[in-house]
mmCIF file of C-alpha atoms in Angstrom:
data_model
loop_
_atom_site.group_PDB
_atom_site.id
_atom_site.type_symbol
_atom_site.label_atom_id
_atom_site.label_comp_id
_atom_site.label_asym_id
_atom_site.label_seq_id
_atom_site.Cartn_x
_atom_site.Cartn_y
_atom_site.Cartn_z
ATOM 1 C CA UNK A 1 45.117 -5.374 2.695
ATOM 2 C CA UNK A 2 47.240 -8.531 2.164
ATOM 3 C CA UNK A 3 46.857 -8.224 -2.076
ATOM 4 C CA UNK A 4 49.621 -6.885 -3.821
ATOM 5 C CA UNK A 5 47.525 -4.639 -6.725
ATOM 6 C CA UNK A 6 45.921 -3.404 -3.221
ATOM 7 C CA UNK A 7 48.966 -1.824 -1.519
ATOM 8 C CA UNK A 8 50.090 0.037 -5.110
ATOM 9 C CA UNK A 9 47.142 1.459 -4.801
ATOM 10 C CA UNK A 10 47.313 2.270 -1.538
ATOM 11 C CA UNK A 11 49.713 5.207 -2.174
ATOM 12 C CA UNK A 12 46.851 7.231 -3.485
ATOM 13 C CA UNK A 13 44.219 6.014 -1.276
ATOM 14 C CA UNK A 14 42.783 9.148 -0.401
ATOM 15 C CA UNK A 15 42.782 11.249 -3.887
ATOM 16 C CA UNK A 16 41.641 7.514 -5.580
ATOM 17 C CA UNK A 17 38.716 7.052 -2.838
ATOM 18 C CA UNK A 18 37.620 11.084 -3.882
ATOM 19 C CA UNK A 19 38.171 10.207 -7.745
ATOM 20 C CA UNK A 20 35.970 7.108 -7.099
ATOM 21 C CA UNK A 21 33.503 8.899 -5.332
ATOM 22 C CA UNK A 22 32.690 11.471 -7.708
ATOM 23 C CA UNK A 23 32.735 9.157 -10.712
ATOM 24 C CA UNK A 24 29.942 7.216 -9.067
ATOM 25 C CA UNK A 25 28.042 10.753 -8.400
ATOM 26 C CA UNK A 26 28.595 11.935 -11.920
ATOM 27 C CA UNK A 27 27.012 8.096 -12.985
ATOM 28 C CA UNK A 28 24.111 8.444 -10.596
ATOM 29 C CA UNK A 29 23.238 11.713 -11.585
ATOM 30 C CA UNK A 30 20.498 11.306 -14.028
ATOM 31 C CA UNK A 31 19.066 8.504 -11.907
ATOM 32 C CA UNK A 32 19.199 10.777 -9.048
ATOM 33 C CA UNK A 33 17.183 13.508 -10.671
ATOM 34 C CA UNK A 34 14.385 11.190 -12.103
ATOM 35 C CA UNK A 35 13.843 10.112 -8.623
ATOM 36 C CA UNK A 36 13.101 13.638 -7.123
ATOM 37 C CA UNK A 37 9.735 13.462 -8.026
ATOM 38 C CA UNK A 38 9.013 10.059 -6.239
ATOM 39 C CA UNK A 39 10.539 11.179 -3.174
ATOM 40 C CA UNK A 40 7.852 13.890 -3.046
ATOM 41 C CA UNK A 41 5.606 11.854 -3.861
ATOM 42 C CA UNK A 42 5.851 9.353 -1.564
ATOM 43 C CA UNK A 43 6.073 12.142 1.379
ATOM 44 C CA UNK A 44 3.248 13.779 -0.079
ATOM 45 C CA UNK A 45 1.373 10.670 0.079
ATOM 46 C CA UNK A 46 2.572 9.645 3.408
ATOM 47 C CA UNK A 47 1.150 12.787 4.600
ATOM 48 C CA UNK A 48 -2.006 12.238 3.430
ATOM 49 C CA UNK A 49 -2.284 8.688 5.025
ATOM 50 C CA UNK A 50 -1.665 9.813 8.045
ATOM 51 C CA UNK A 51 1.852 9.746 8.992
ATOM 52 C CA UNK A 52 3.455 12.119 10.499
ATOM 53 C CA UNK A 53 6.928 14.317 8.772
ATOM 54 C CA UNK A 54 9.033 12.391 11.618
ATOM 55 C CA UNK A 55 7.662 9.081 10.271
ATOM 56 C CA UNK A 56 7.755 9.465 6.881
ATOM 57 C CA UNK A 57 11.349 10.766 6.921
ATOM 58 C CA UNK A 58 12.221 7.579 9.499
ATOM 59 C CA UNK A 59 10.859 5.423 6.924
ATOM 60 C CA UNK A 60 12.644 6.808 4.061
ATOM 61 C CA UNK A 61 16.269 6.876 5.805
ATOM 62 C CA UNK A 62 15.079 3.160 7.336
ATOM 63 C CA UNK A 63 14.161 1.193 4.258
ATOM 64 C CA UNK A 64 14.949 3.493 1.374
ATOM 65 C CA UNK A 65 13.278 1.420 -0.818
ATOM 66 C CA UNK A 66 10.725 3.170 -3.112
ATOM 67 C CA UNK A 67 8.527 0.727 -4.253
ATOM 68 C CA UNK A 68 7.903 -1.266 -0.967
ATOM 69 C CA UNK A 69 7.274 2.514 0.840
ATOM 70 C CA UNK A 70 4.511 3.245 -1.115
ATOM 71 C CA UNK A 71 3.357 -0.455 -0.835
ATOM 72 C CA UNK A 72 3.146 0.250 2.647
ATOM 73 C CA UNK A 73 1.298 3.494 2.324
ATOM 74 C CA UNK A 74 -1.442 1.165 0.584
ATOM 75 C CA UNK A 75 -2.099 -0.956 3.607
ATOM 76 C CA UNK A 76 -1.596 1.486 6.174
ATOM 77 C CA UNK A 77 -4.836 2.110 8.183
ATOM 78 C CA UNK A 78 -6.160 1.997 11.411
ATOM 79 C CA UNK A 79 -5.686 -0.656 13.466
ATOM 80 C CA UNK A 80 -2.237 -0.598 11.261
ATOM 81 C CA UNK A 81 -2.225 -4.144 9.480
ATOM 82 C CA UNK A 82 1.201 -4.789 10.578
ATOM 83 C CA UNK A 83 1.809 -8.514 9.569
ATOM 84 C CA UNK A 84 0.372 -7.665 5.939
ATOM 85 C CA UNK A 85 2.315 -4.640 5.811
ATOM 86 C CA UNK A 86 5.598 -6.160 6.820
ATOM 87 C CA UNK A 87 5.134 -9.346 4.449
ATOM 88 C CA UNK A 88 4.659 -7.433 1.810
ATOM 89 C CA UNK A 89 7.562 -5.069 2.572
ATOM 90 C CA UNK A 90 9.286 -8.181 2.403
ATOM 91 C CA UNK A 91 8.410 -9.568 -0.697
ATOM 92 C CA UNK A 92 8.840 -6.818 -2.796
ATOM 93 C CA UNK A 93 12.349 -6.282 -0.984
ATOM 94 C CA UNK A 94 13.149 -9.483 -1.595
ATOM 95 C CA UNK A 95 15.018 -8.982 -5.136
ATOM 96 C CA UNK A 96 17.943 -7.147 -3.469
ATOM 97 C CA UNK A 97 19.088 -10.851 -2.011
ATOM 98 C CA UNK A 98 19.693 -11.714 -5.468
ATOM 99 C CA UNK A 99 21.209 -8.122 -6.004
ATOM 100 C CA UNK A 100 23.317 -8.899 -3.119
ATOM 101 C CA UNK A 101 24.654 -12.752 -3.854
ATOM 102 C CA UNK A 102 25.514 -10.925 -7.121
ATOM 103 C CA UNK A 103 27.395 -7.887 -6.008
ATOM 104 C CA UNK A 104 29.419 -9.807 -3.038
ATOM 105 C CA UNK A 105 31.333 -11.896 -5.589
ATOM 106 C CA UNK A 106 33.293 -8.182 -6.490
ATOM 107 C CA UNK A 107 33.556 -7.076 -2.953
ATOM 108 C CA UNK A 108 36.438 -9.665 -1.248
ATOM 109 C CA UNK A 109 38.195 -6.834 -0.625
ATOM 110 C CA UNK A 110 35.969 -4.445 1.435
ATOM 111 C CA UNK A 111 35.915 -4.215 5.353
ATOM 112 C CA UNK A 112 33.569 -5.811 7.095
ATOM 113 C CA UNK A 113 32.366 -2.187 8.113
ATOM 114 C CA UNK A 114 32.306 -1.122 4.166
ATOM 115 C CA UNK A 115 29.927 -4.042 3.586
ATOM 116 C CA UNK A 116 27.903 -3.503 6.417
ATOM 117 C CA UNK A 117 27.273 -0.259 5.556
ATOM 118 C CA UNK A 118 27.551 -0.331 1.811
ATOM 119 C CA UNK A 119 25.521 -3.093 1.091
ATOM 120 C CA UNK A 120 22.704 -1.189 3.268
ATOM 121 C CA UNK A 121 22.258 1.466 0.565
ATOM 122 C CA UNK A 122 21.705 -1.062 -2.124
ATOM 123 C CA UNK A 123 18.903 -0.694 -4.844
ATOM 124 C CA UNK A 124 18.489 -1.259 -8.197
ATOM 125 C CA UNK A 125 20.145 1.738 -10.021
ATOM 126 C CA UNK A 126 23.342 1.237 -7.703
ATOM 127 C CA UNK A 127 23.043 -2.768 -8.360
ATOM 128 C CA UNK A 128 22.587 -2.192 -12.127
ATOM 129 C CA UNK A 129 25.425 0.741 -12.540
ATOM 130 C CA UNK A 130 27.671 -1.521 -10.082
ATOM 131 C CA UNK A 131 27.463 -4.665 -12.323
ATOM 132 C CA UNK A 132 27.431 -2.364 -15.662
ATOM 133 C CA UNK A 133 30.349 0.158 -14.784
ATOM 134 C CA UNK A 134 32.719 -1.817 -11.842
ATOM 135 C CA UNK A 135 35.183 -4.888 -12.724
ATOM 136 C CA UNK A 136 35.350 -7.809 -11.000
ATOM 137 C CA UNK A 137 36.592 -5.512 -7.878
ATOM 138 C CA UNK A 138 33.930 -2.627 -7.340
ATOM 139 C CA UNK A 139 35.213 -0.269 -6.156
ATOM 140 C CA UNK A 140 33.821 1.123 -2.862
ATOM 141 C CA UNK A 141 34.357 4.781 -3.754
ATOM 142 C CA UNK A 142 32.746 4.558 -6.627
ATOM 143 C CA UNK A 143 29.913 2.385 -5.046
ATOM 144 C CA UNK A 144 29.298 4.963 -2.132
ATOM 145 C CA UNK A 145 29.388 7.757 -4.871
ATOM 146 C CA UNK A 146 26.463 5.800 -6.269
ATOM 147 C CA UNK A 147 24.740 5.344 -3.581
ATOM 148 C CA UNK A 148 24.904 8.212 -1.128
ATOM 149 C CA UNK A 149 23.419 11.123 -2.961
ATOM 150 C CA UNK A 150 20.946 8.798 -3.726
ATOM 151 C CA UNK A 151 20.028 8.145 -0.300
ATOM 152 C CA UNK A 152 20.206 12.180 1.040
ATOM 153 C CA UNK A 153 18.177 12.859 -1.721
ATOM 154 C CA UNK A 154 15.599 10.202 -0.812
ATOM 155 C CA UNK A 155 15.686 11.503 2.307
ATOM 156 C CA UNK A 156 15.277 15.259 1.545
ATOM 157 C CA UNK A 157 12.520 15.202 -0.708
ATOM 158 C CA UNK A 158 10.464 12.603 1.417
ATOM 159 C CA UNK A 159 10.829 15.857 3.946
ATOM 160 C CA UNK A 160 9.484 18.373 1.528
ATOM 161 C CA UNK A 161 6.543 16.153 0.051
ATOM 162 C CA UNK A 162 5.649 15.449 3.524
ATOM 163 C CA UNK A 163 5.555 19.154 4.726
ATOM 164 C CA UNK A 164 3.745 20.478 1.657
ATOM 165 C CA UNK A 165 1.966 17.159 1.025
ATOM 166 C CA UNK A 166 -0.030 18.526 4.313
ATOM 167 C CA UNK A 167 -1.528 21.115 2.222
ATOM 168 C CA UNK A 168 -3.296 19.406 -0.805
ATOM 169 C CA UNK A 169 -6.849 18.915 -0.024
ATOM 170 C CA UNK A 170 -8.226 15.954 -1.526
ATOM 171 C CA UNK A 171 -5.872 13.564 -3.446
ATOM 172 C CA UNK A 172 -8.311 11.867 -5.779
ATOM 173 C CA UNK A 173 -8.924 15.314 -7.755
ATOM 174 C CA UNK A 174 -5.793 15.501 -8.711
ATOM 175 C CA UNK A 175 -4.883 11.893 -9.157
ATOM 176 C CA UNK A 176 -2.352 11.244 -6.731
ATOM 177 C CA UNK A 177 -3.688 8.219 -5.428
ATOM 178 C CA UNK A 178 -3.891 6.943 -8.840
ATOM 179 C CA UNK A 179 -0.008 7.346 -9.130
ATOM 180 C CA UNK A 180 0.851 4.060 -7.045
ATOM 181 C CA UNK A 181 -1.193 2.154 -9.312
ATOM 182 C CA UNK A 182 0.242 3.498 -12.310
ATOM 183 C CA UNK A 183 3.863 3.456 -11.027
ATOM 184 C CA UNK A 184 3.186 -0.718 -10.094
ATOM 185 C CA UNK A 185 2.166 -1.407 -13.464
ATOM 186 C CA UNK A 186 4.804 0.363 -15.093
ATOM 187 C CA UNK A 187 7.083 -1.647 -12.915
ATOM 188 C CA UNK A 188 5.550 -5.287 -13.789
ATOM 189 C CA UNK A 189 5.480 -3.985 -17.558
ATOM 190 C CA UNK A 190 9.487 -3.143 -17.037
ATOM 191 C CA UNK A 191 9.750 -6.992 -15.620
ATOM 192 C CA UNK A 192 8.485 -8.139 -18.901
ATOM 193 C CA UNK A 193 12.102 -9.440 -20.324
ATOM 194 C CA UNK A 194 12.306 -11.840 -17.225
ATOM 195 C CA UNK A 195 12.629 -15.196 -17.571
ATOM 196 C CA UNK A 196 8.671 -16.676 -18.521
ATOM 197 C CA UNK A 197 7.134 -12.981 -17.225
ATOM 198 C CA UNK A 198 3.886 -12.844 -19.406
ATOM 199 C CA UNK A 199 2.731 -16.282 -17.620
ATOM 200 C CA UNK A 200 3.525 -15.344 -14.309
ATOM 201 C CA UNK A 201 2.098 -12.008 -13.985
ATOM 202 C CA UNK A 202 -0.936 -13.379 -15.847
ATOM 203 C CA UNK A 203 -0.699 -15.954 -13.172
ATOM 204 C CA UNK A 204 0.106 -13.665 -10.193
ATOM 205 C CA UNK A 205 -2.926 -11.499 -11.685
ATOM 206 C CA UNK A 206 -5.515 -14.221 -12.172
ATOM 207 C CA UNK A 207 -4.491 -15.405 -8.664
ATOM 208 C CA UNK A 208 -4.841 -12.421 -6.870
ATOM 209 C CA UNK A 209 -8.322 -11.435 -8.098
ATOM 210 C CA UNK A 210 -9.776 -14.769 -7.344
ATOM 211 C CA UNK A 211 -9.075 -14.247 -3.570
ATOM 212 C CA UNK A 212 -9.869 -10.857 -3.612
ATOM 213 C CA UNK A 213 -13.073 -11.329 -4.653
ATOM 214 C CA UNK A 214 -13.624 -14.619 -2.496
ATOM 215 C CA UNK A 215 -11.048 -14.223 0.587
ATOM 216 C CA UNK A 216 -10.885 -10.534 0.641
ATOM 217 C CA UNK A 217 -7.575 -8.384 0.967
ATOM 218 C CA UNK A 218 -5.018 -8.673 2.051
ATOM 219 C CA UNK A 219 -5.448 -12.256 1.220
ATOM 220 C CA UNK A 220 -5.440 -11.227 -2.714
ATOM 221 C CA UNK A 221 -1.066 -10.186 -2.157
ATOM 222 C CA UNK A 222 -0.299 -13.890 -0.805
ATOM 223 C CA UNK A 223 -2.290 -15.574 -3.300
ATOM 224 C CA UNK A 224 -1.343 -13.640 -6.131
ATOM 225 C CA UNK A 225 2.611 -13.964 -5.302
ATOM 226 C CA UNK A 226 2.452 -17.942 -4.776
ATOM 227 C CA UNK A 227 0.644 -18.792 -7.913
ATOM 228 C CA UNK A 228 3.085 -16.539 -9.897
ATOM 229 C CA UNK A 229 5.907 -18.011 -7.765
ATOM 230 C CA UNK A 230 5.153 -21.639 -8.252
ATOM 231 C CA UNK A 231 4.599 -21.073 -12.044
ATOM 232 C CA UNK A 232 7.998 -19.156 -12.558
ATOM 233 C CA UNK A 233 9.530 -22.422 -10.730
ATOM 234 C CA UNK A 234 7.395 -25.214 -12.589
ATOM 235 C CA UNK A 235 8.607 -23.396 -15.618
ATOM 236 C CA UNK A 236 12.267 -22.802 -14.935
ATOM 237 C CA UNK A 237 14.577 -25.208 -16.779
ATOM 238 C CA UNK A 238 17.795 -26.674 -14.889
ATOM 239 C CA UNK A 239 20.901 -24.203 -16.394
ATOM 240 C CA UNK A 240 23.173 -27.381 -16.303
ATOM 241 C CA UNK A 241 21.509 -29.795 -18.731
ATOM 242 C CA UNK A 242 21.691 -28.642 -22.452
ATOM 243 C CA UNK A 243 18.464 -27.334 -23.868
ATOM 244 C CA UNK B 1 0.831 0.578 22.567
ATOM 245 C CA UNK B 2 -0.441 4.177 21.156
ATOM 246 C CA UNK B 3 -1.026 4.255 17.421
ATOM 247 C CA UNK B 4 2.182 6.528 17.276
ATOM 248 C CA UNK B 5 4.265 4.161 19.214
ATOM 249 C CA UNK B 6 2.701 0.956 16.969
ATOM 250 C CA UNK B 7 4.129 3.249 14.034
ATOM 251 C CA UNK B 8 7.331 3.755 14.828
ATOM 252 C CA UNK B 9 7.784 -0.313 15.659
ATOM 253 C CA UNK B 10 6.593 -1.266 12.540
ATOM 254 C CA UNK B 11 8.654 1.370 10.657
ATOM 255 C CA UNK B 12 11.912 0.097 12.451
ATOM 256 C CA UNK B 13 10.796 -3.674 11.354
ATOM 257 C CA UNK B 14 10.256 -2.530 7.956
ATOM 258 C CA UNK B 15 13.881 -1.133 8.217
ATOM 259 C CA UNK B 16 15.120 -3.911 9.568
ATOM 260 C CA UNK B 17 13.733 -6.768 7.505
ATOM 261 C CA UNK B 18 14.349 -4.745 4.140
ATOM 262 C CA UNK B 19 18.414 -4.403 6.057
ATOM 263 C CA UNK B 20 18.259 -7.937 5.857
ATOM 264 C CA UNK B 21 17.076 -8.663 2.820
ATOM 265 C CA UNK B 22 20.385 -6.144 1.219
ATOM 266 C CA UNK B 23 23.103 -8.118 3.162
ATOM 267 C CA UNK B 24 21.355 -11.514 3.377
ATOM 268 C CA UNK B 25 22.015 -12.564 -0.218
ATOM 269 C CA UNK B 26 25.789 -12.189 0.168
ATOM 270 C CA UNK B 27 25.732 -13.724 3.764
ATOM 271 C CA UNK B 28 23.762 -16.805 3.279
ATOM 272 C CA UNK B 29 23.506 -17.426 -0.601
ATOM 273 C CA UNK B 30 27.087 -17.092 -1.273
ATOM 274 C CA UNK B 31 28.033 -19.926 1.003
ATOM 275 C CA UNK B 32 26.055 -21.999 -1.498
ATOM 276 C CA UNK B 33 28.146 -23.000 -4.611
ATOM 277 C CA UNK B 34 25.115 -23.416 -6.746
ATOM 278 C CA UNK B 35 21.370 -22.329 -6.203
ATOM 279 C CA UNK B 36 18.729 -24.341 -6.909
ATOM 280 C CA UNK B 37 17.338 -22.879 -10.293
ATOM 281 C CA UNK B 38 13.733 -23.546 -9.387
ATOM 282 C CA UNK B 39 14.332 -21.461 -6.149
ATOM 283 C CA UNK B 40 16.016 -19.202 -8.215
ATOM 284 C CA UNK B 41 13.273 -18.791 -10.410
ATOM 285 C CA UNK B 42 10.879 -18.066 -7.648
ATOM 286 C CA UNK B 43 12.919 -15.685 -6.090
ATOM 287 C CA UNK B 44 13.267 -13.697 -9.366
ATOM 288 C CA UNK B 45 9.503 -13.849 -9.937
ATOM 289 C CA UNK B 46 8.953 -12.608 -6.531
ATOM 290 C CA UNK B 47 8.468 -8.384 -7.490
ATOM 291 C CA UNK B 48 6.983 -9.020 -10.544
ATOM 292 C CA UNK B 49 4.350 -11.483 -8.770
ATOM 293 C CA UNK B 50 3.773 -9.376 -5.557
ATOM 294 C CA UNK B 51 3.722 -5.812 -7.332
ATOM 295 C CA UNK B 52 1.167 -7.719 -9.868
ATOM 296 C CA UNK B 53 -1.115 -9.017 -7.278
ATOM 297 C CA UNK B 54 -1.214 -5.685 -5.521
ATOM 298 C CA UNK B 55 -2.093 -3.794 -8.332
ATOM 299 C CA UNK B 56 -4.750 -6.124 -9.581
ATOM 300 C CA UNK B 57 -7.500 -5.082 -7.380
ATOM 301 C CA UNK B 58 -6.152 -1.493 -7.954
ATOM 302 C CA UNK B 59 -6.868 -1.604 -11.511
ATOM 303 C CA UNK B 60 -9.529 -3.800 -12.268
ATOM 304 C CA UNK B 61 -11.551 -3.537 -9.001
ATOM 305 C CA UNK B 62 -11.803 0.150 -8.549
ATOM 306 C CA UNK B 63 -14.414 1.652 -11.067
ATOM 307 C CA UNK B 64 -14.345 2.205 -14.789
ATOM 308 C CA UNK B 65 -11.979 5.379 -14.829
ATOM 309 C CA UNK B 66 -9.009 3.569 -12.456
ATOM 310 C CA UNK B 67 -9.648 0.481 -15.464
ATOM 311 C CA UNK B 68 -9.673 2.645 -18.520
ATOM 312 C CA UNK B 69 -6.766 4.248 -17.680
ATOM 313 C CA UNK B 70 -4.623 1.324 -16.076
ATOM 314 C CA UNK B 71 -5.386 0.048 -19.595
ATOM 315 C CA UNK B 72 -3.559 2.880 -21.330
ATOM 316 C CA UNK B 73 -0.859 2.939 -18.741
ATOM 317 C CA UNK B 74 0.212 -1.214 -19.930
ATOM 318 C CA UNK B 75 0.258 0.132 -23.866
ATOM 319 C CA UNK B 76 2.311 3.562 -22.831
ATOM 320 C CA UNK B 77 4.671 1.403 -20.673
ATOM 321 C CA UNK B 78 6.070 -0.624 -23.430
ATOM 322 C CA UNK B 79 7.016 2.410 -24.952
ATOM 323 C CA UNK B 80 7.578 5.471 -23.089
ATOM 324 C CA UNK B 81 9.813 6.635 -20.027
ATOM 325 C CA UNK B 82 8.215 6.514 -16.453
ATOM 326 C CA UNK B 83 7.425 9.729 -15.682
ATOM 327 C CA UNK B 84 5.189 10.229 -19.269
ATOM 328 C CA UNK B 85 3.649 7.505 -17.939
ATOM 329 C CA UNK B 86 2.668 8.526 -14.826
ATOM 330 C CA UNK B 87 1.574 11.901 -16.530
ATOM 331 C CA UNK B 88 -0.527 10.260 -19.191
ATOM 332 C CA UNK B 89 -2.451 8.156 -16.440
ATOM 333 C CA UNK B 90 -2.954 10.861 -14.139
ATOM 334 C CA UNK B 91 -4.566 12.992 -16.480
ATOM 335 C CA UNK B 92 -6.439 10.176 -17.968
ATOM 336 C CA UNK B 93 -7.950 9.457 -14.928
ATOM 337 C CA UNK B 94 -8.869 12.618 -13.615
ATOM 338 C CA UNK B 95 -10.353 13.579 -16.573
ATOM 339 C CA UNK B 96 -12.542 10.213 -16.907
ATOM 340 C CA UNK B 97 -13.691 10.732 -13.458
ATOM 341 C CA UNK B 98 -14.350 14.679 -13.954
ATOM 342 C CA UNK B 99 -16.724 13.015 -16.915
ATOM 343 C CA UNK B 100 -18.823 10.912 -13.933
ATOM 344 C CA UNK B 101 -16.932 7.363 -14.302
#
């Protein structure tokens, strides 16, 4: 609290933290509604793997990251595969330390507890509204406004899909297993406008079904990444030199 | 360990390591002035590459039905919102596997 602008503001800090707050819940609101049915989902689905309502709920409040939970799900069996499982957690998690070296160049002025905290709720709607709606100073208000309804919401419907997922008898007649796979390739399609994208999923895709059908799973996920990996970097150009 | 117990650990690493991955990029890449753009060309590839290589198998691997309608999923994606998507290849596929693919 040593900047000037900071201690002006400071006279309102209470009402300005609440005004913050509930702009970043009005901007989240449409996100937060299109993720309802995921959360379901995803408990629904945990269910139906096998993991308890206590487990699925831990892992929603734990990683609260959609995508990686139900890449989990995939690989979860018995014995659990627990290296595969947690290095692919990893690398689809991985984005959010770009996320992160991103958003930290607006947050000098939060506590170490407000970043600690804060930056633990990140994901890509709050990264993308953060950078899209906040200055160069985001405010964290605003960003907690983002990001905690999100998060409760996560939370909550993981419960309910769990409990009811309990009920439905067979997921492959009505489809519900085929949701993953249809939600991943919607998500590589969306990663289209990346820098060089159509090569390296080609790449990634190529890769992976060679040592699928040669290796065997969960080979296929390592193999697949590194070949699209090493393409995306043999193909990146240096931003310094001019074109 | 009991399968419940072996659960719970991995769910805490998964927790964890996904915890690290949200303040990592501020704590370690930030003291960096500039990144390396090939690293930071692999690092961007990384979901794209990973999610692909999972759902490879998924879609290609699986039987006719899971292929026919991963097929129409890639065309609706360039063009419709999420959850029509998910809609259209649901349906799709229980209906190709109701017909015996």
């Amino acid at each position: 609290m040593t900047m000037p602008e900071s201690q002006v503001e400071a006279a309102g800090q209470p009402s300005r933290f609440g005004a913050g707050f509930l702009r970043g819940c009005r901007d989240i609101l449409p996100i937060l509604i299109s993720t309802v049915p995921f959360g379901i989902i995803y408990g629904a689905l945990a269910a139906q793997t096998g993991l308890t309502t206590t487990e699925a709920v831990l892992t929603s409040g734990l990683t609260f990251a959609g995508a990686s939970q139900f890449v989990a799900l995939q690989f979860w069996a018995h014995p659990l595969p627990f290296w595969t499982i947690l290095l692919s957690v990893l690398a689809v998690n991985l984005r959010h330390v770009l996320y992160s070296a991103a958003l930290g160049r607006k947050t000098g002025h939060w506590t170490a507890w407000q970043f600690c905290g804060g930056f633990g709720l990140l994901t890509d709607p709050t990264f993308a509204l953060a950078e899209l709606k906040a200055g160069p100073r985001l405010d964290f208000g605003y960003y907690l406004g983002l990001s905690l309804p999100l998060y409760v919401n996560w939370i909550v419907m993981t419960a309910l899909g769990a409990v009811f997922g309990g009920f439905i008898g067979n997921p492959e007649t009505i489809g519900l297993d085929f949701v993953v796979t249809a939600y991943f390739i919607h998500l590589v399609v969306s990663f289209r406008k990346r820098h060089s994208a159509a090569a390296v999923i080609l790449a990634s895709a190529a890769g992976a079904l060679l040592v699928y059908l040669t290796a065997g799973p969960p080979w296929h996920i390592a193999g697949g990444a590194a070949a699209g990996m090493a393409l995306a970097a043999a193909l990146s150009k240096p931003k310094a030199q001019p074109a | 360990m009991t399968d419940g117990t072996q659960a719970v650990v991995l769910i805490v690493a998964l927790g964890f390591a996904t915890y690290l991955t949200r303040i990592g990029g501020h704590l370690v890449l930030s003291r960096f002035p500039r990144i390396d753009p090939r690293l930071e060309a692999a690092l961007d590839a990384v979901p794209a590459a990973v999610l692909t290589a999972i759902a490879a198998p998924m879609a290609l691997a699986s039987g006719i039905a899971e292929s026919l309608a991963s097929a129409a999923v890639i065309v609706a994606s360039f063009r419709l919102p999420i959850h029509a998507v998910l809609v259209i290849g649901v349906a799709l596929v229980v209906a190709l596997r109701a017909a015996g693919l």
